mmCIF file of C-alpha atoms and ligand atoms in Angstrom:
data_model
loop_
_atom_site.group_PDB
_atom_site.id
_atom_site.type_symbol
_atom_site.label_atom_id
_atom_site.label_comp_id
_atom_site.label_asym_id
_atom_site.label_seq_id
_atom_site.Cartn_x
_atom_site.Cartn_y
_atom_site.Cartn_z
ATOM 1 C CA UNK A 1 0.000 0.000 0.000
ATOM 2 C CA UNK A 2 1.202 3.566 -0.978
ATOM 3 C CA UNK A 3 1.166 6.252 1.777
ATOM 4 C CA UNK A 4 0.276 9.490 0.799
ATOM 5 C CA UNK A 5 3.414 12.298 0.290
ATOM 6 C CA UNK A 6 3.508 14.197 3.513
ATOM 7 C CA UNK A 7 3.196 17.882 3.618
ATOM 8 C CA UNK A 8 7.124 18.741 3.719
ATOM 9 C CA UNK A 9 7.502 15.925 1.057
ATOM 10 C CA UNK A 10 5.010 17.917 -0.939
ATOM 11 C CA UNK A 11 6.813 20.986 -0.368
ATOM 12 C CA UNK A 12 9.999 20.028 -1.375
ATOM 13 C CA UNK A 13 8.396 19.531 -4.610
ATOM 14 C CA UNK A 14 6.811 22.937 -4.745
ATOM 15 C CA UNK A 15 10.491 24.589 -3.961
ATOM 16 C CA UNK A 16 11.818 22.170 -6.744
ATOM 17 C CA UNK A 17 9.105 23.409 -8.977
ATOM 18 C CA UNK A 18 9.136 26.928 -8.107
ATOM 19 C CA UNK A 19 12.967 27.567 -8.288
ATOM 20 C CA UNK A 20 13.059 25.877 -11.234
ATOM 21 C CA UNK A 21 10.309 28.012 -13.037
ATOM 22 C CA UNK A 22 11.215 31.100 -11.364
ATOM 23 C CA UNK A 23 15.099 31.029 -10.246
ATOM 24 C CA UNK A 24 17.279 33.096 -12.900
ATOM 25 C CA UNK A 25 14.299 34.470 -14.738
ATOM 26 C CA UNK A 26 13.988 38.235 -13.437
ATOM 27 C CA UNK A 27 14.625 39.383 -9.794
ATOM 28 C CA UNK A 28 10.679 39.875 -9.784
ATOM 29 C CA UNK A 29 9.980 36.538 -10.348
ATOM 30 C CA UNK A 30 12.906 35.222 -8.390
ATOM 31 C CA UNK A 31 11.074 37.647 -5.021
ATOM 32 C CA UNK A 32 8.190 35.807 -5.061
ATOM 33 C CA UNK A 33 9.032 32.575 -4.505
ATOM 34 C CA UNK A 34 8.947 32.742 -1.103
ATOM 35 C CA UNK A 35 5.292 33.665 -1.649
ATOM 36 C CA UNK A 36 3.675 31.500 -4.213
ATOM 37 C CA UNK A 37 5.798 28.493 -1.486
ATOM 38 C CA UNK A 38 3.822 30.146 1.474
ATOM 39 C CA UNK A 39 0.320 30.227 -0.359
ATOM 40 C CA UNK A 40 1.007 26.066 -1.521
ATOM 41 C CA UNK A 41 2.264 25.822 2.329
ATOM 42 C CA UNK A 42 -1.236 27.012 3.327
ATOM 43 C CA UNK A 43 -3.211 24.800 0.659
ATOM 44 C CA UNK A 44 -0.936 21.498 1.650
ATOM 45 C CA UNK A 45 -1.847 22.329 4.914
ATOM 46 C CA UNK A 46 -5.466 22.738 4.284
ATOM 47 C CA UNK A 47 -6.454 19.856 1.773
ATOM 48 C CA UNK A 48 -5.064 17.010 0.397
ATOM 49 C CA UNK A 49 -5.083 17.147 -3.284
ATOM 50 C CA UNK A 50 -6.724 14.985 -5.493
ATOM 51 C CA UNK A 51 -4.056 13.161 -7.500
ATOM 52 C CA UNK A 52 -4.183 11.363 -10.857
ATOM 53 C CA UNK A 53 -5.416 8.290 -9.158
ATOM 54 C CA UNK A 54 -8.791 9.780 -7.677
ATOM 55 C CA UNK A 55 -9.440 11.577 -10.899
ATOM 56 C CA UNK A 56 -8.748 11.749 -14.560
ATOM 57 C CA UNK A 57 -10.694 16.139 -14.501
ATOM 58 C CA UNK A 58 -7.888 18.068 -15.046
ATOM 59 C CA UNK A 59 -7.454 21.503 -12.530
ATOM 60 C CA UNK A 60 -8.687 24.682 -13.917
ATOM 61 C CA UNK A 61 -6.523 27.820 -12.317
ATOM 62 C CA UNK A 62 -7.715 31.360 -13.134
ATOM 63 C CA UNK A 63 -5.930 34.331 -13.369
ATOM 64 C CA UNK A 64 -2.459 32.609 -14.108
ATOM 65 C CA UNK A 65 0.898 33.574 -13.246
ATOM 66 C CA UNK A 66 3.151 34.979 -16.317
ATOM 67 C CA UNK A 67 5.678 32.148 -15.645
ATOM 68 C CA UNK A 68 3.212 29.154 -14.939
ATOM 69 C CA UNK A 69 4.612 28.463 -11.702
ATOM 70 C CA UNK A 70 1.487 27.483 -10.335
ATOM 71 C CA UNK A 71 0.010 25.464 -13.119
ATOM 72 C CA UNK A 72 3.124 23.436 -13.312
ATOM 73 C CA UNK A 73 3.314 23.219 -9.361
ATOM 74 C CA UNK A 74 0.219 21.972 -9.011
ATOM 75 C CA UNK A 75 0.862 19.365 -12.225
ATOM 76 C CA UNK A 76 3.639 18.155 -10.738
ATOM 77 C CA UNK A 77 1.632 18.024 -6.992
ATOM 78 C CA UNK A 78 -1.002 16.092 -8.270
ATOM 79 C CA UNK A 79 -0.122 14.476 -11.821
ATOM 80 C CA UNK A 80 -3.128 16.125 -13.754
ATOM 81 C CA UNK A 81 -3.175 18.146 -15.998
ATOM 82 C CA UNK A 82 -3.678 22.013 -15.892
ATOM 83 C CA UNK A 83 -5.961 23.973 -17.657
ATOM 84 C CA UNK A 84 -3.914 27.937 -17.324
ATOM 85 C CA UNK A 85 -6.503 30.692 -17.655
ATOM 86 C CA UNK A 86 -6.153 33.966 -17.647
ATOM 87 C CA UNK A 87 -8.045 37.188 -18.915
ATOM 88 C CA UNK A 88 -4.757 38.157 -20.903
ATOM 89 C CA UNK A 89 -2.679 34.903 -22.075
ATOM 90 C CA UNK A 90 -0.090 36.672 -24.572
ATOM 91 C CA UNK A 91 3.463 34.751 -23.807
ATOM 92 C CA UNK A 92 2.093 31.564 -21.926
ATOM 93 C CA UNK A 93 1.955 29.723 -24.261
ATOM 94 C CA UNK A 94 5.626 30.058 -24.743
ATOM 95 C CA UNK A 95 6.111 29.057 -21.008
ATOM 96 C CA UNK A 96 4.646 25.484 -21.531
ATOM 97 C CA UNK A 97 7.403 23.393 -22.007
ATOM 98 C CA UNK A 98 6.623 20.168 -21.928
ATOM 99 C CA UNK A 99 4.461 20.030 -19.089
ATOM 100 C CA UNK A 100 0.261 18.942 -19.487
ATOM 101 C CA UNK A 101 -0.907 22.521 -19.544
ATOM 102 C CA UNK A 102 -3.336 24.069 -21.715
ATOM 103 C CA UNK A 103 -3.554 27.712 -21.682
ATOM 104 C CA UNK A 104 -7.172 29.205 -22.284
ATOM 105 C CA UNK A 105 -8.421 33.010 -22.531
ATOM 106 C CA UNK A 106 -11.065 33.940 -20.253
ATOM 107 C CA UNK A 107 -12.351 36.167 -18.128
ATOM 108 C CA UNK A 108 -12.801 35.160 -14.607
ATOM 109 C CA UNK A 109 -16.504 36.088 -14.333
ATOM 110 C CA UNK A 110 -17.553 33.911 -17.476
ATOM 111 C CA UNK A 111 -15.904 30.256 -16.821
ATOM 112 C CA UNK A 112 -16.952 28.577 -20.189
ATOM 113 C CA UNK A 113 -16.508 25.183 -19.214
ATOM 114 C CA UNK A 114 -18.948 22.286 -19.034
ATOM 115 C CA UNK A 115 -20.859 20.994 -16.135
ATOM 116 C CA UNK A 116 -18.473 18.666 -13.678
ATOM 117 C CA UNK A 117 -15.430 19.427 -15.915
ATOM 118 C CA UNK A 118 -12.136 19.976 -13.268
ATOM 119 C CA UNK A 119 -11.436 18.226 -9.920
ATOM 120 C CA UNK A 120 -9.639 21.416 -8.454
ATOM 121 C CA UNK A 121 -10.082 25.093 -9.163
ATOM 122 C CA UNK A 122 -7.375 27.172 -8.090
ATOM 123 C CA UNK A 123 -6.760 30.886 -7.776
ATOM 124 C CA UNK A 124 -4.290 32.724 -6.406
ATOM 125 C CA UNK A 125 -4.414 36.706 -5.927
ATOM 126 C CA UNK A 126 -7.672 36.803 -7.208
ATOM 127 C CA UNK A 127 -10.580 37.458 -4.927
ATOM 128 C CA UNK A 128 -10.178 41.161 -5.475
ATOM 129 C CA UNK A 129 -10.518 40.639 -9.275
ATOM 130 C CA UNK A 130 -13.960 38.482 -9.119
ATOM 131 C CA UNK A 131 -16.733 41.369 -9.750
ATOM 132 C CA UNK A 132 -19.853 39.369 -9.220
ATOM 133 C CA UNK A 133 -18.641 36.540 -6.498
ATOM 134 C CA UNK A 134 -22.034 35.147 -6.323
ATOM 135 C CA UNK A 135 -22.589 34.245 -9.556
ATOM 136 C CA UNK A 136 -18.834 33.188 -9.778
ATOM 137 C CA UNK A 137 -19.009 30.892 -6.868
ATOM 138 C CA UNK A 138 -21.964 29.535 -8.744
ATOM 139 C CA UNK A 139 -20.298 28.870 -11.589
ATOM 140 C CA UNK A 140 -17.347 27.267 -9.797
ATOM 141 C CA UNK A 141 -20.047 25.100 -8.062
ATOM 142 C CA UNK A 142 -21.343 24.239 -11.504
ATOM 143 C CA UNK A 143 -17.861 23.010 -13.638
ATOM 144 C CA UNK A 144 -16.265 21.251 -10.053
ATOM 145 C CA UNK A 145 -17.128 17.657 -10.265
ATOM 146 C CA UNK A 146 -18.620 16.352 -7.184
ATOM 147 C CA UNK A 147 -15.996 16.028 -4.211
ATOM 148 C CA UNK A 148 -14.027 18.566 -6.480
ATOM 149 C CA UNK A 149 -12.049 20.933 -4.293
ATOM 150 C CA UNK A 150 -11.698 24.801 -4.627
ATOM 151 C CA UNK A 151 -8.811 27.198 -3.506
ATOM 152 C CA UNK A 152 -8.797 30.917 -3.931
ATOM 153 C CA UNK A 153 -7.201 33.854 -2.192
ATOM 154 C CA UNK A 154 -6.521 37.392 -2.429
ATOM 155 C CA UNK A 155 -6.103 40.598 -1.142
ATOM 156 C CA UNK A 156 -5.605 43.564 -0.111
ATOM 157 C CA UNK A 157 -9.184 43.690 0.237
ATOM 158 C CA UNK A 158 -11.000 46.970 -0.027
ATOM 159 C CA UNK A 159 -11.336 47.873 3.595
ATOM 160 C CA UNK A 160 -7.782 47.179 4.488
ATOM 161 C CA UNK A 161 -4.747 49.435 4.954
ATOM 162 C CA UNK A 162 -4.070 49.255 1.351
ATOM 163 C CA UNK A 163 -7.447 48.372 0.578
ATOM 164 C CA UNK A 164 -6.365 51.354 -2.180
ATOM 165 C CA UNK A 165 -4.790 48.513 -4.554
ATOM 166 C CA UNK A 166 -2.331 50.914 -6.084
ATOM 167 C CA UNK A 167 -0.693 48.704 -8.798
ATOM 168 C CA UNK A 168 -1.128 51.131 -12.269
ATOM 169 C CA UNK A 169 1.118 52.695 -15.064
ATOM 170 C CA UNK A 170 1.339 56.163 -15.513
ATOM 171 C CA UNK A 171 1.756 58.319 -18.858
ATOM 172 C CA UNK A 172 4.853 59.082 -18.401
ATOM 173 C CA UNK A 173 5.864 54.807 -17.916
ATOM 174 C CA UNK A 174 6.569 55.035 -13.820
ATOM 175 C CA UNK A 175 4.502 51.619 -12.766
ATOM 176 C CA UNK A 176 2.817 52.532 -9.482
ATOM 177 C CA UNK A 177 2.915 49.899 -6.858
ATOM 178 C CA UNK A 178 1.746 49.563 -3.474
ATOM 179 C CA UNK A 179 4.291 47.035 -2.783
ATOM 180 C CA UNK A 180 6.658 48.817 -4.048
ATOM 181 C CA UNK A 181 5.915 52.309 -2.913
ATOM 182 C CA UNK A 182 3.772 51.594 0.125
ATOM 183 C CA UNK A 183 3.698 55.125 1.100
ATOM 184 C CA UNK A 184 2.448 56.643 -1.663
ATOM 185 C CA UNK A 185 -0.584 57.312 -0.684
ATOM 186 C CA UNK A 186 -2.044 57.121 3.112
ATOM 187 C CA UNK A 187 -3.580 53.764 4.288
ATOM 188 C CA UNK A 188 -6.979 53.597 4.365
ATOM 189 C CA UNK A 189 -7.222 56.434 1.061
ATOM 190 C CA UNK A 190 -9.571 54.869 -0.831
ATOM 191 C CA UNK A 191 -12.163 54.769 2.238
ATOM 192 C CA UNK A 192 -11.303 58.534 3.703
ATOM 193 C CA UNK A 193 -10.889 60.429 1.206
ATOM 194 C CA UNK A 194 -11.739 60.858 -2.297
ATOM 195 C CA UNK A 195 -10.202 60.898 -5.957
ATOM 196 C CA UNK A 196 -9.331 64.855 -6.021
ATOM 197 C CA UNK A 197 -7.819 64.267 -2.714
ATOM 198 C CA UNK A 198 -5.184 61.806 -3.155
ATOM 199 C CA UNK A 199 -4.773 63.395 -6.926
ATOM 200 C CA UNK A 200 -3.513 66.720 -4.282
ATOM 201 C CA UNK A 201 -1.599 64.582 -1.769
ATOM 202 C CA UNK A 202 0.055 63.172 -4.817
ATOM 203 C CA UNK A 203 1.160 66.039 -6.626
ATOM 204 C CA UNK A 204 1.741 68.482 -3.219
ATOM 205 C CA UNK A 205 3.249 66.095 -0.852
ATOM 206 C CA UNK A 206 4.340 63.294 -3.082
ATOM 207 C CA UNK A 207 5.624 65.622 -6.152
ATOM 208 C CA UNK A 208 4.017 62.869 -8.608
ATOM 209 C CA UNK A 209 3.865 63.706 -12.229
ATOM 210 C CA UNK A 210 0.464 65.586 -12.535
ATOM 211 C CA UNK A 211 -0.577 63.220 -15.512
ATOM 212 C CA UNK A 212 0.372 60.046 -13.774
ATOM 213 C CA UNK A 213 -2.063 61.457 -10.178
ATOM 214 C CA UNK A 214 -4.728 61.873 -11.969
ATOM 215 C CA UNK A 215 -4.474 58.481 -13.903
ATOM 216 C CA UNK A 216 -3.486 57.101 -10.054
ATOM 217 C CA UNK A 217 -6.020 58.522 -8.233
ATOM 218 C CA UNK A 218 -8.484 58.018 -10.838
ATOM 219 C CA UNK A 219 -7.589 54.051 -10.692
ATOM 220 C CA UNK A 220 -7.983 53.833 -7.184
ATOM 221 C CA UNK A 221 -11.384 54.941 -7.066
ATOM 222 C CA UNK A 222 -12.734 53.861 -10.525
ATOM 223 C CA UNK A 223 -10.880 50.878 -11.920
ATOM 224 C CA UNK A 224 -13.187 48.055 -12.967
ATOM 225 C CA UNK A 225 -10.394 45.808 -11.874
ATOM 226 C CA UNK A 226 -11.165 45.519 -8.556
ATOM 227 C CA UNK A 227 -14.253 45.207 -6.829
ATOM 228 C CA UNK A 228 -13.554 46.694 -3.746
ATOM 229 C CA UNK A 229 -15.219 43.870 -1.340
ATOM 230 C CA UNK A 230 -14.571 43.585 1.802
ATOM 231 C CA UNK A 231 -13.662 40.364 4.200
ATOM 232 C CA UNK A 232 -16.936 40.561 5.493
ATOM 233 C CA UNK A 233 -18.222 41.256 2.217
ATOM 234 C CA UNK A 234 -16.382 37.837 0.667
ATOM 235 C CA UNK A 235 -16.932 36.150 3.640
ATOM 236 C CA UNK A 236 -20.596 36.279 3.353
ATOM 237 C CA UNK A 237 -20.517 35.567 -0.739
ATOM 238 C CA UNK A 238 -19.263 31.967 0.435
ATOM 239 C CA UNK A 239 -21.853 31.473 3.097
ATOM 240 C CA UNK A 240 -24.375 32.504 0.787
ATOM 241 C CA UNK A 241 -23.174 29.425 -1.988
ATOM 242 C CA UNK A 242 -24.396 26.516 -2.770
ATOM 243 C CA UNK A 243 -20.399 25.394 -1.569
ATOM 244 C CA UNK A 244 -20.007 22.847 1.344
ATOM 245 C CA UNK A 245 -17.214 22.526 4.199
ATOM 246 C CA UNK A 246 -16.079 26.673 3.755
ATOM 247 C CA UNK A 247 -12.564 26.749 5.900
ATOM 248 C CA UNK A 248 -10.848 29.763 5.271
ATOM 249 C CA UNK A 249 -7.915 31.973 6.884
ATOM 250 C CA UNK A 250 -7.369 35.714 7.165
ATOM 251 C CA UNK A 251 -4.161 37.500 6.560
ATOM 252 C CA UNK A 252 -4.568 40.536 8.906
ATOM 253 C CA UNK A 253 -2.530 43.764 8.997
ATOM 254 C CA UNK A 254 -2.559 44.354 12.695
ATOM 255 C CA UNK A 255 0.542 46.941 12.854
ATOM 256 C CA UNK A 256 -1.663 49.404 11.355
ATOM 257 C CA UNK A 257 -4.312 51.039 13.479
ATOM 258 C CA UNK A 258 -6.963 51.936 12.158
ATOM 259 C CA UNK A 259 -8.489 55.696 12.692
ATOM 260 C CA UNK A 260 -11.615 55.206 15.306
ATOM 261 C CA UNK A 261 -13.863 56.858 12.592
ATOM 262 C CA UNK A 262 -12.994 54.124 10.194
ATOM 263 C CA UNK A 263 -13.617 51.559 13.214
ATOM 264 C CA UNK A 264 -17.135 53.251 14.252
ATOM 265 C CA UNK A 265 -18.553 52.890 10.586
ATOM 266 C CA UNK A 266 -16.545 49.800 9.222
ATOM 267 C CA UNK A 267 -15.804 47.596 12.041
ATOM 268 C CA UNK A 268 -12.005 46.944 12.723
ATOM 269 C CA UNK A 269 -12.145 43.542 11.198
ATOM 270 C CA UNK A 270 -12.829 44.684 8.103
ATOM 271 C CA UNK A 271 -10.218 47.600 8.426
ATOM 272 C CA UNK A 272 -7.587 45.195 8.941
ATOM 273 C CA UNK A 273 -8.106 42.278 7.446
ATOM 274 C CA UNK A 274 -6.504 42.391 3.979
ATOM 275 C CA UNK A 275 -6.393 38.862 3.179
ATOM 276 C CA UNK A 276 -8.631 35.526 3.317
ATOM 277 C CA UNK A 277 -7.536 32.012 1.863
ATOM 278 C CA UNK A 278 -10.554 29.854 0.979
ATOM 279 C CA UNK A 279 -10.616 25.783 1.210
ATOM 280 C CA UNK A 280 -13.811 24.596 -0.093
ATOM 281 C CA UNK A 281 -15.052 21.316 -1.168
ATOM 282 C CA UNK A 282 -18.273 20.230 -2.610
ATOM 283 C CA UNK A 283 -20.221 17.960 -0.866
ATOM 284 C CA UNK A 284 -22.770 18.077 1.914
ATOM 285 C CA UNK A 285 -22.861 20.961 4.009
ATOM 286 C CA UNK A 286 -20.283 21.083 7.432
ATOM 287 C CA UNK A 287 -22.058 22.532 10.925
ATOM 288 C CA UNK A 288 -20.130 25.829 10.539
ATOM 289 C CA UNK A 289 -17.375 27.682 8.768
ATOM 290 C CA UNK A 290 -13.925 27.342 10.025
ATOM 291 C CA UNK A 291 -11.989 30.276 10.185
ATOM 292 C CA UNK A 292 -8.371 31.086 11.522
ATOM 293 C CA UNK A 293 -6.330 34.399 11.288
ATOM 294 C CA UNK A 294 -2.640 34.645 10.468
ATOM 295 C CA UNK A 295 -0.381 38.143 10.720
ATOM 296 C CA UNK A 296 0.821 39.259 7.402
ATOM 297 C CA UNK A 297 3.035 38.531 5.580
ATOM 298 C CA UNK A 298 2.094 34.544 5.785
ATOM 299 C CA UNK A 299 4.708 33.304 3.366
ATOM 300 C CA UNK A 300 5.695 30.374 5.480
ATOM 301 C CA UNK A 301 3.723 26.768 6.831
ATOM 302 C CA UNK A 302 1.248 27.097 9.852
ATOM 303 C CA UNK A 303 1.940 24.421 12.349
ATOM 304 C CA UNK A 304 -0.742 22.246 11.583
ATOM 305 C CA UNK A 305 -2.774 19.571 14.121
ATOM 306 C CA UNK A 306 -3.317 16.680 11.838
ATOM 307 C CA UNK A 307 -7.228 15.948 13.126
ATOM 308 C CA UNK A 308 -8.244 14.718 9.625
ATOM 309 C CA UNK A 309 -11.934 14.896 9.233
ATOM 310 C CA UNK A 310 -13.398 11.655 7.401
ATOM 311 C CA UNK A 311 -16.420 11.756 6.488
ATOM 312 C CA UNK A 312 -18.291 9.338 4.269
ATOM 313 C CA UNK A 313 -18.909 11.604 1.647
ATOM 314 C CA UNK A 314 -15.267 11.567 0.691
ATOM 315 C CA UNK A 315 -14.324 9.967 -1.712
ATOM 316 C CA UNK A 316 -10.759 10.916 -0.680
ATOM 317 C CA UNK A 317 -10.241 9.757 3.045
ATOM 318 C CA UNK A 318 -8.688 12.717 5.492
ATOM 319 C CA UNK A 319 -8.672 15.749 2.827
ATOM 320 C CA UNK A 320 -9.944 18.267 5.101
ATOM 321 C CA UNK A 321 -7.256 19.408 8.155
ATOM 322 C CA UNK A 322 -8.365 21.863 10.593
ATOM 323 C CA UNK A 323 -5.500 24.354 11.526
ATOM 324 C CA UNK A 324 -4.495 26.415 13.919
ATOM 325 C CA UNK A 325 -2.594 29.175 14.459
ATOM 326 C CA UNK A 326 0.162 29.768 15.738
HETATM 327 C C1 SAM B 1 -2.607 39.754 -8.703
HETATM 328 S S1 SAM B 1 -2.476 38.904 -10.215
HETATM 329 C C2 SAM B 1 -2.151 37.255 -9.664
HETATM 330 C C3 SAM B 1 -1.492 36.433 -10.724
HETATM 331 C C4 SAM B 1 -1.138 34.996 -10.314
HETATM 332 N N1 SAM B 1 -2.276 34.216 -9.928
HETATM 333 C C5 SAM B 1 -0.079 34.957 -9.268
HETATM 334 O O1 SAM B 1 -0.207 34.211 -8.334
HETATM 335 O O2 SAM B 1 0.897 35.688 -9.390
HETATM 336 C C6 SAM B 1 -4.136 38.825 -10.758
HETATM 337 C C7 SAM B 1 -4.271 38.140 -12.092
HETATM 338 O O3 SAM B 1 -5.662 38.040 -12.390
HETATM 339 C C8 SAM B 1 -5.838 38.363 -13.754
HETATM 340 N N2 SAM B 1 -7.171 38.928 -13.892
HETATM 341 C C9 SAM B 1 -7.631 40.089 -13.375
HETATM 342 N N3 SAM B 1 -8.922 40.270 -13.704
HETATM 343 C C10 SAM B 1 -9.279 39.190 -14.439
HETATM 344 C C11 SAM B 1 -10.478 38.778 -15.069
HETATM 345 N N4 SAM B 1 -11.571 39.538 -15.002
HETATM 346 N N5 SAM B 1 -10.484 37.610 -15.721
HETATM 347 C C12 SAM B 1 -9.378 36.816 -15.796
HETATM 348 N N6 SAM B 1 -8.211 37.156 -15.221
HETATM 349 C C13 SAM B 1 -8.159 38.327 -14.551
HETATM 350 C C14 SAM B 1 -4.766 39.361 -14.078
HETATM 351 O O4 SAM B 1 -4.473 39.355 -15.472
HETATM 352 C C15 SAM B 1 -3.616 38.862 -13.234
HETATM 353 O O5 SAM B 1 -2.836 37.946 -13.942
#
């Protein structure tokens, strides 16, 4: 009889996986492994994939990475193959190799698949792109095969510090990040003031390009990227599905402190909470969410309690872990 990998053996395969899509390809790319490790740390420690011999669906992941890192992670993880979608696909295809992964064009609100057509869906950085989540979740629902098992995350969320999402090119070429230039504009911007305001704090206090605050600003508060939920807001999109067993973790930003205004009309959970991790699988329905917290940045493996929940319904034995924190 064949044991199943353990967690670390898993991961060893994600860092082979990772370094060797990643490593040497820009510094970019080469920064976030740590991060795409910590976000397969959190799934490994959540779920227990389905694996070529449970299922012959392959795993749908939306909004793909430029490099394929996940896709080819989670081939190698599981031994199906990937479907890569994203809403623009230019260069993937060129990132294939030979590894089982198709590449597809869509957008993340219209999943043009079949009924029952994947055994995983998996997105990372994403829940701040989904516009409509209830009819997404729906339509996850719908192409998951029975037992199928969904991960998504994302963040900031639109109540957090940097709720603002900052991440835009202006005219003049200067990419605007708020990883990269955290400071830009205040936290909590996007909630306490408005779009002529942070187009002045730019330009007076941040002497930014005129052109490039008002295409800034203008993003913040306009850009149909994001749908500026918040974690209660995504939170209660899942309860609301037709999805079963909803786990999930928050990434909180709790070295911020929100002003008591903020607090008095959005709750501080909301105001600091600029992450969640979702674990879902289909089947019947558990007795109540589970939901743990982690600090930000969460780029490396909870300590896990390995309780296994088995339930009948399974058709994989112990795929559900409860976690907790540490
Ligand atoms: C923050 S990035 C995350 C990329 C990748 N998952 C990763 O882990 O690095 C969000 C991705 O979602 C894609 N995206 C945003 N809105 C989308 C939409 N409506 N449909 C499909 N993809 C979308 C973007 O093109 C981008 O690649």
């Amino acid at each position: 009889m064949t044991t199943a990998p353990s967690v670390e053996e898993q991961l060893a395969i994600v860092d082979a996986e990772l370094n060797r899509a990643l490593m040497g390809t820009t510094k970019f790319n080469e920064k976030r492994i740590p991060v795409v490790r910590g976000t397969f740390a959190r799934l490994l420690n959540n779920v227990t994939l389905l694996t070529s011999d449970d299922t012959d669906l392959p795993i749908l992941e939306i909004g793909s990475d430029g490099a394929l890192a996940s896709a080819k992670v989670l081939h190698k993880l599981t031994g199906l193959e990937v479907v890569a979608s994203n809403l623009v696909v230019g260069g993937l295809a060129d990132k294939v190799g030979d590894y089982p992964i198709r590449i597809h064009q869509n957008d993340i609100g219209a999943l043009n698949f079949p009924d029952n057509s994947f055994s995983m869906l998996y997105g990372r950085a994403v829940l701040e792109h989904i516009s409509d989540m209830d009819d997404f979740l729906a339509e996850c629902d719908r192409v998951l095969e029975p037992g199928g098992v969904l991960y998504l995350d994302g963040g900031p969320l639109f109540h957090s510090p940097r709720g603002h999402h900052m991440a835009v090119r202006g005219p003049s070429g200067t990419h605007y990040g708020f990883g990269k230039m955290p400071d830009l504009v205040p936290n909590w911007c996007q909630l306490d003031s408005n779009e002529d305001e942070v187009f002045a704090h730019l330009t007076e206090t941040k002497g930014v390009d005129a052109d490039d605050a008002r295409v800034i600003a203008h993003y913040i508060f306009n850009s149909p990227e994001q749908n500026r939920m918040s974690a209660s807001d995504v939170i209660a999109a899942f309860e609301r599905s037709a999805f079963n067993n909803l786990s999930y973790e928050t990434m909180q930003m709790k070295k911020f402190v929100p002003p008591p205004h903020l607090v008095e009309q959005y709750g501080e959970f909301d105001l600091i909470t600029n992450g969640l991790a979702y674990f879902v699988t289909t089947g019947p329905k558990s007795a109540e969410p589970v939901a743990t917290s982690v600090a930000t940045p969460a780029a490396t493996p909870r300590e896990t309690t390995s309780a296994p929940a088995r339930p009948l319904w399974r058709r994989i034995a112990g795929r559900i872990k409860r976690s907790i924190l540490r």
